[in-house]
């Protein structure tokens, strides 16, 4: 688990990014060198407006912490920059965390419980809480935000007891803790597979972990390919695991149970989705005739990995489920003839259905406001934050964040229309951060249940914003009908809570009856009771 860095004396040169965390990267910007990075990577980047020491003492600014995405597997720290935010009165903090096997390997016991990557994030948030006043930031007004796995991380921090009190608002873009790729299955089995691959014993957790610690970190990271049978899918073979209960556990209950038991942090929540989330990873598939042919002809073999239900389909039902998905989205068509439906299928499964469920559950079970927006603006250039597609013109996974933070994958400079929209997106985020009223026409999700109410941002001019109310935007009903073993509440826990509540009501009733009887008898003993 992470420990705080030792203090230093003198001036620290913090003008450049540190090394990226060691990772197995499969995205466009690093395909020629999939294993790269350093184990010395846990740094916090702080960006502040130009202020004097006097100004910092007299007015502390709101703080925005951003957590990068990458499926808990990859990241390039320098992708996200502060340039669009520098003229606003906020302090921006970006953080890094261990990735893939190095951040999320687990033996599912107290030897290696897992979630070290998430605990890295917690330590970074604690650092912000303790030190951000020195940079002009207000430790009591901290909004955590994130994209994709970062958006899911934000949601996990709302659910984790370790993160309680470290932030006051939350923004998740293109990810939540209920998405199918955010929680690892068979964690111990995967650790044993890596250990066996690297010549380590697998019978006892202690000996297995001790041996793995002696192996080069790059070889452990390189073993990632063992868990990606097709292309780079499943895209997140290592992610959050449910730990054994204990004081250092990041999360020890299923996210759905924490939400339903009202144990999550009750903070204002902004949840964002993009119009064509399924372009990641669908865009790359549609670019390649070879990959299109593979998924078309080996649908039942590859789809469970692409859509991440290879562990959660009921035994003997995998092919049936795969066929039902094809019939629902494509019918009798081939993938090449149904590009839009193919992208929608990926988007619904990997993002929309569970992100929308997250928004509605928090709106139903908590009283803090929940807002949501759909970012559907199509740029004049076919650029997306995660994928470039010359075939399908859409608004891809996480694109909205590219209008708030400057990214190397999406260039807005030189395009007045894009920059106008960027200023408005930043206005929306900062308005939410500061806790002032959102635009009057923007409804909360809370006030429109059971509908999913959200703002659609489709044009730089806000007069074209649309208020929408949907009942099944992500085809949630279809995905629920497949009965995958995911996000199923613990009925035993729910029943215990219900019985406890009923018993409490009975106890209160008995107390009232006894008190009334005592009052009638006017005895000193009953009065004391």
PDB file of C-alpha atoms in Angstrom, residues 239-362:
ATOM      1  CA  UNK A 239      -9.423  -3.181 -11.860  1.00  0.00           C
ATOM      2  CA  UNK A 240     -11.182  -2.707  -8.535  1.00  0.00           C
ATOM      3  CA  UNK A 241     -11.710  -5.772  -6.335  1.00  0.00           C
ATOM      4  CA  UNK A 242     -13.995  -6.226  -3.328  1.00  0.00           C
ATOM      5  CA  UNK A 243     -11.573  -6.581  -0.413  1.00  0.00           C
ATOM      6  CA  UNK A 244     -11.922  -8.481   2.857  1.00  0.00           C
ATOM      7  CA  UNK A 245     -13.346  -6.111   5.509  1.00  0.00           C
ATOM      8  CA  UNK A 246     -10.779  -4.183   7.516  1.00  0.00           C
ATOM      9  CA  UNK A 247      -9.628  -0.672   8.418  1.00  0.00           C
ATOM     10  CA  UNK A 248      -7.439  -0.383   5.304  1.00  0.00           C
ATOM     11  CA  UNK A 249      -9.989  -1.811   2.850  1.00  0.00           C
ATOM     12  CA  UNK A 250     -10.847   0.621   0.076  1.00  0.00           C
ATOM     13  CA  UNK A 251     -14.149  -1.146  -0.594  1.00  0.00           C
ATOM     14  CA  UNK A 252     -15.448  -4.343   1.007  1.00  0.00           C
ATOM     15  CA  UNK A 253     -19.041  -4.430  -0.241  1.00  0.00           C
ATOM     16  CA  UNK A 254     -20.545  -4.435  -3.709  1.00  0.00           C
ATOM     17  CA  UNK A 255     -21.127  -0.887  -5.031  1.00  0.00           C
ATOM     18  CA  UNK A 256     -24.826  -1.576  -5.595  1.00  0.00           C
ATOM     19  CA  UNK A 257     -25.259  -2.571  -1.934  1.00  0.00           C
ATOM     20  CA  UNK A 258     -23.424   0.500  -0.651  1.00  0.00           C
ATOM     21  CA  UNK A 259     -25.682   2.730  -2.744  1.00  0.00           C
ATOM     22  CA  UNK A 260     -28.915   1.003  -1.726  1.00  0.00           C
ATOM     23  CA  UNK A 261     -27.936   0.973   1.957  1.00  0.00           C
ATOM     24  CA  UNK A 262     -27.355   4.743   1.772  1.00  0.00           C
ATOM     25  CA  UNK A 263     -23.727   4.417   2.816  1.00  0.00           C
ATOM     26  CA  UNK A 264     -22.350   6.496  -0.066  1.00  0.00           C
ATOM     27  CA  UNK A 265     -21.266  10.092   0.434  1.00  0.00           C
ATOM     28  CA  UNK A 266     -24.245  12.361  -0.060  1.00  0.00           C
ATOM     29  CA  UNK A 267     -22.585  15.041  -2.200  1.00  0.00           C
ATOM     30  CA  UNK A 268     -23.716  16.918  -5.331  1.00  0.00           C
ATOM     31  CA  UNK A 269     -22.974  14.756  -8.366  1.00  0.00           C
ATOM     32  CA  UNK A 270     -22.575  15.695 -12.047  1.00  0.00           C
ATOM     33  CA  UNK A 271     -22.615  12.746 -14.459  1.00  0.00           C
ATOM     34  CA  UNK A 272     -21.659  13.142 -18.132  1.00  0.00           C
ATOM     35  CA  UNK A 273     -21.993  10.931 -21.193  1.00  0.00           C
ATOM     36  CA  UNK A 274     -21.077  11.454 -24.840  1.00  0.00           C
ATOM     37  CA  UNK A 275     -23.250  10.700 -27.844  1.00  0.00           C
ATOM     38  CA  UNK A 276     -21.042   7.956 -29.308  1.00  0.00           C
ATOM     39  CA  UNK A 277     -19.294   6.371 -26.338  1.00  0.00           C
ATOM     40  CA  UNK A 278     -19.034   3.096 -28.235  1.00  0.00           C
ATOM     41  CA  UNK A 279     -16.447   4.567 -30.602  1.00  0.00           C
ATOM     42  CA  UNK A 280     -14.058   3.339 -27.920  1.00  0.00           C
ATOM     43  CA  UNK A 281     -13.168   0.676 -28.859  1.00  0.00           C
ATOM     44  CA  UNK A 282     -15.625   0.334 -31.754  1.00  0.00           C
ATOM     45  CA  UNK A 283     -13.913   2.962 -33.892  1.00  0.00           C
ATOM     46  CA  UNK A 284     -10.765   0.903 -34.273  1.00  0.00           C
ATOM     47  CA  UNK A 285     -12.754  -2.189 -35.225  1.00  0.00           C
ATOM     48  CA  UNK A 286     -14.709  -0.327 -37.902  1.00  0.00           C
ATOM     49  CA  UNK A 287     -11.445   0.992 -39.356  1.00  0.00           C
ATOM     50  CA  UNK A 288     -10.169  -2.528 -40.017  1.00  0.00           C
ATOM     51  CA  UNK A 289     -11.755  -4.912 -42.566  1.00  0.00           C
ATOM     52  CA  UNK A 290      -9.848  -7.717 -40.837  1.00  0.00           C
ATOM     53  CA  UNK A 291     -11.345  -6.941 -37.412  1.00  0.00           C
ATOM     54  CA  UNK A 292     -14.824  -6.508 -38.893  1.00  0.00           C
ATOM     55  CA  UNK A 293     -14.523  -9.932 -40.511  1.00  0.00           C
ATOM     56  CA  UNK A 294     -13.315 -11.474 -37.252  1.00  0.00           C
ATOM     57  CA  UNK A 295     -16.156 -10.122 -35.111  1.00  0.00           C
ATOM     58  CA  UNK A 296     -18.742 -10.964 -37.779  1.00  0.00           C
ATOM     59  CA  UNK A 297     -17.636 -14.560 -38.286  1.00  0.00           C
ATOM     60  CA  UNK A 298     -16.618 -15.326 -34.689  1.00  0.00           C
ATOM     61  CA  UNK A 299     -19.320 -13.307 -32.947  1.00  0.00           C
ATOM     62  CA  UNK A 300     -20.055 -15.790 -30.168  1.00  0.00           C
ATOM     63  CA  UNK A 301     -16.358 -16.316 -29.515  1.00  0.00           C
ATOM     64  CA  UNK A 302     -15.234 -12.681 -29.373  1.00  0.00           C
ATOM     65  CA  UNK A 303     -18.288 -10.668 -28.270  1.00  0.00           C
ATOM     66  CA  UNK A 304     -18.119 -11.783 -24.596  1.00  0.00           C
ATOM     67  CA  UNK A 305     -14.604 -10.317 -24.424  1.00  0.00           C
ATOM     68  CA  UNK A 306     -15.508  -7.139 -26.305  1.00  0.00           C
ATOM     69  CA  UNK A 307     -18.531  -6.483 -24.069  1.00  0.00           C
ATOM     70  CA  UNK A 308     -16.992  -7.932 -20.897  1.00  0.00           C
ATOM     71  CA  UNK A 309     -19.509 -10.589 -19.902  1.00  0.00           C
ATOM     72  CA  UNK A 310     -17.207 -13.590 -20.265  1.00  0.00           C
ATOM     73  CA  UNK A 311     -17.270 -14.053 -16.470  1.00  0.00           C
ATOM     74  CA  UNK A 312     -20.808 -12.918 -15.673  1.00  0.00           C
ATOM     75  CA  UNK A 313     -23.012 -14.852 -18.110  1.00  0.00           C
ATOM     76  CA  UNK A 314     -24.823 -17.791 -16.542  1.00  0.00           C
ATOM     77  CA  UNK A 315     -23.193 -21.164 -17.112  1.00  0.00           C
ATOM     78  CA  UNK A 316     -24.117 -22.583 -20.500  1.00  0.00           C
ATOM     79  CA  UNK A 317     -25.823 -19.336 -21.561  1.00  0.00           C
ATOM     80  CA  UNK A 318     -22.936 -17.482 -23.237  1.00  0.00           C
ATOM     81  CA  UNK A 319     -23.855 -18.288 -26.844  1.00  0.00           C
ATOM     82  CA  UNK A 320     -27.542 -17.671 -26.220  1.00  0.00           C
ATOM     83  CA  UNK A 321     -26.792 -14.236 -24.754  1.00  0.00           C
ATOM     84  CA  UNK A 322     -24.439 -13.374 -27.623  1.00  0.00           C
ATOM     85  CA  UNK A 323     -27.118 -14.327 -30.141  1.00  0.00           C
ATOM     86  CA  UNK A 324     -29.745 -12.258 -28.330  1.00  0.00           C
ATOM     87  CA  UNK A 325     -27.461  -9.219 -28.396  1.00  0.00           C
ATOM     88  CA  UNK A 326     -26.861  -9.612 -32.122  1.00  0.00           C
ATOM     89  CA  UNK A 327     -30.550  -9.999 -32.857  1.00  0.00           C
ATOM     90  CA  UNK A 328     -31.459  -6.944 -30.755  1.00  0.00           C
ATOM     91  CA  UNK A 329     -28.892  -4.580 -32.295  1.00  0.00           C
ATOM     92  CA  UNK A 330     -28.021  -5.928 -35.738  1.00  0.00           C
ATOM     93  CA  UNK A 331     -30.814  -8.293 -36.691  1.00  0.00           C
ATOM     94  CA  UNK A 332     -29.747 -10.097 -39.855  1.00  0.00           C
ATOM     95  CA  UNK A 333     -27.266  -7.393 -40.894  1.00  0.00           C
ATOM     96  CA  UNK A 334     -23.502  -7.630 -40.928  1.00  0.00           C
ATOM     97  CA  UNK A 335     -21.411  -5.292 -38.787  1.00  0.00           C
ATOM     98  CA  UNK A 336     -20.158  -3.356 -41.814  1.00  0.00           C
ATOM     99  CA  UNK A 337     -23.760  -2.595 -42.796  1.00  0.00           C
ATOM    100  CA  UNK A 338     -24.805  -1.566 -39.272  1.00  0.00           C
ATOM    101  CA  UNK A 339     -22.019   0.666 -38.023  1.00  0.00           C
ATOM    102  CA  UNK A 340     -24.250   2.965 -35.997  1.00  0.00           C
ATOM    103  CA  UNK A 341     -26.021   0.043 -34.318  1.00  0.00           C
ATOM    104  CA  UNK A 342     -22.661  -1.596 -33.566  1.00  0.00           C
ATOM    105  CA  UNK A 343     -21.372   1.577 -31.902  1.00  0.00           C
ATOM    106  CA  UNK A 344     -24.634   1.928 -29.955  1.00  0.00           C
ATOM    107  CA  UNK A 345     -24.361  -1.678 -28.755  1.00  0.00           C
ATOM    108  CA  UNK A 346     -20.902  -1.063 -27.300  1.00  0.00           C
ATOM    109  CA  UNK A 347     -21.940   2.270 -25.822  1.00  0.00           C
ATOM    110  CA  UNK A 348     -25.057   0.850 -24.174  1.00  0.00           C
ATOM    111  CA  UNK A 349     -23.289  -2.111 -22.627  1.00  0.00           C
ATOM    112  CA  UNK A 350     -20.033  -0.520 -21.533  1.00  0.00           C
ATOM    113  CA  UNK A 351     -21.287   2.923 -20.536  1.00  0.00           C
ATOM    114  CA  UNK A 352     -24.861   4.200 -20.917  1.00  0.00           C
ATOM    115  CA  UNK A 353     -26.948   1.547 -19.165  1.00  0.00           C
ATOM    116  CA  UNK A 354     -24.976   1.520 -15.925  1.00  0.00           C
ATOM    117  CA  UNK A 355     -24.052   5.209 -15.868  1.00  0.00           C
ATOM    118  CA  UNK A 356     -27.740   6.056 -16.168  1.00  0.00           C
ATOM    119  CA  UNK A 357     -28.548   3.511 -13.450  1.00  0.00           C
ATOM    120  CA  UNK A 358     -25.957   5.219 -11.245  1.00  0.00           C
ATOM    121  CA  UNK A 359     -27.492   8.655 -11.791  1.00  0.00           C
ATOM    122  CA  UNK A 360     -31.014   7.449 -11.061  1.00  0.00           C
ATOM    123  CA  UNK A 361     -30.060   5.483  -7.943  1.00  0.00           C
ATOM    124  CA  UNK A 362     -28.164   8.389  -6.392  1.00  0.00           C
TER     125      UNK A 362
END
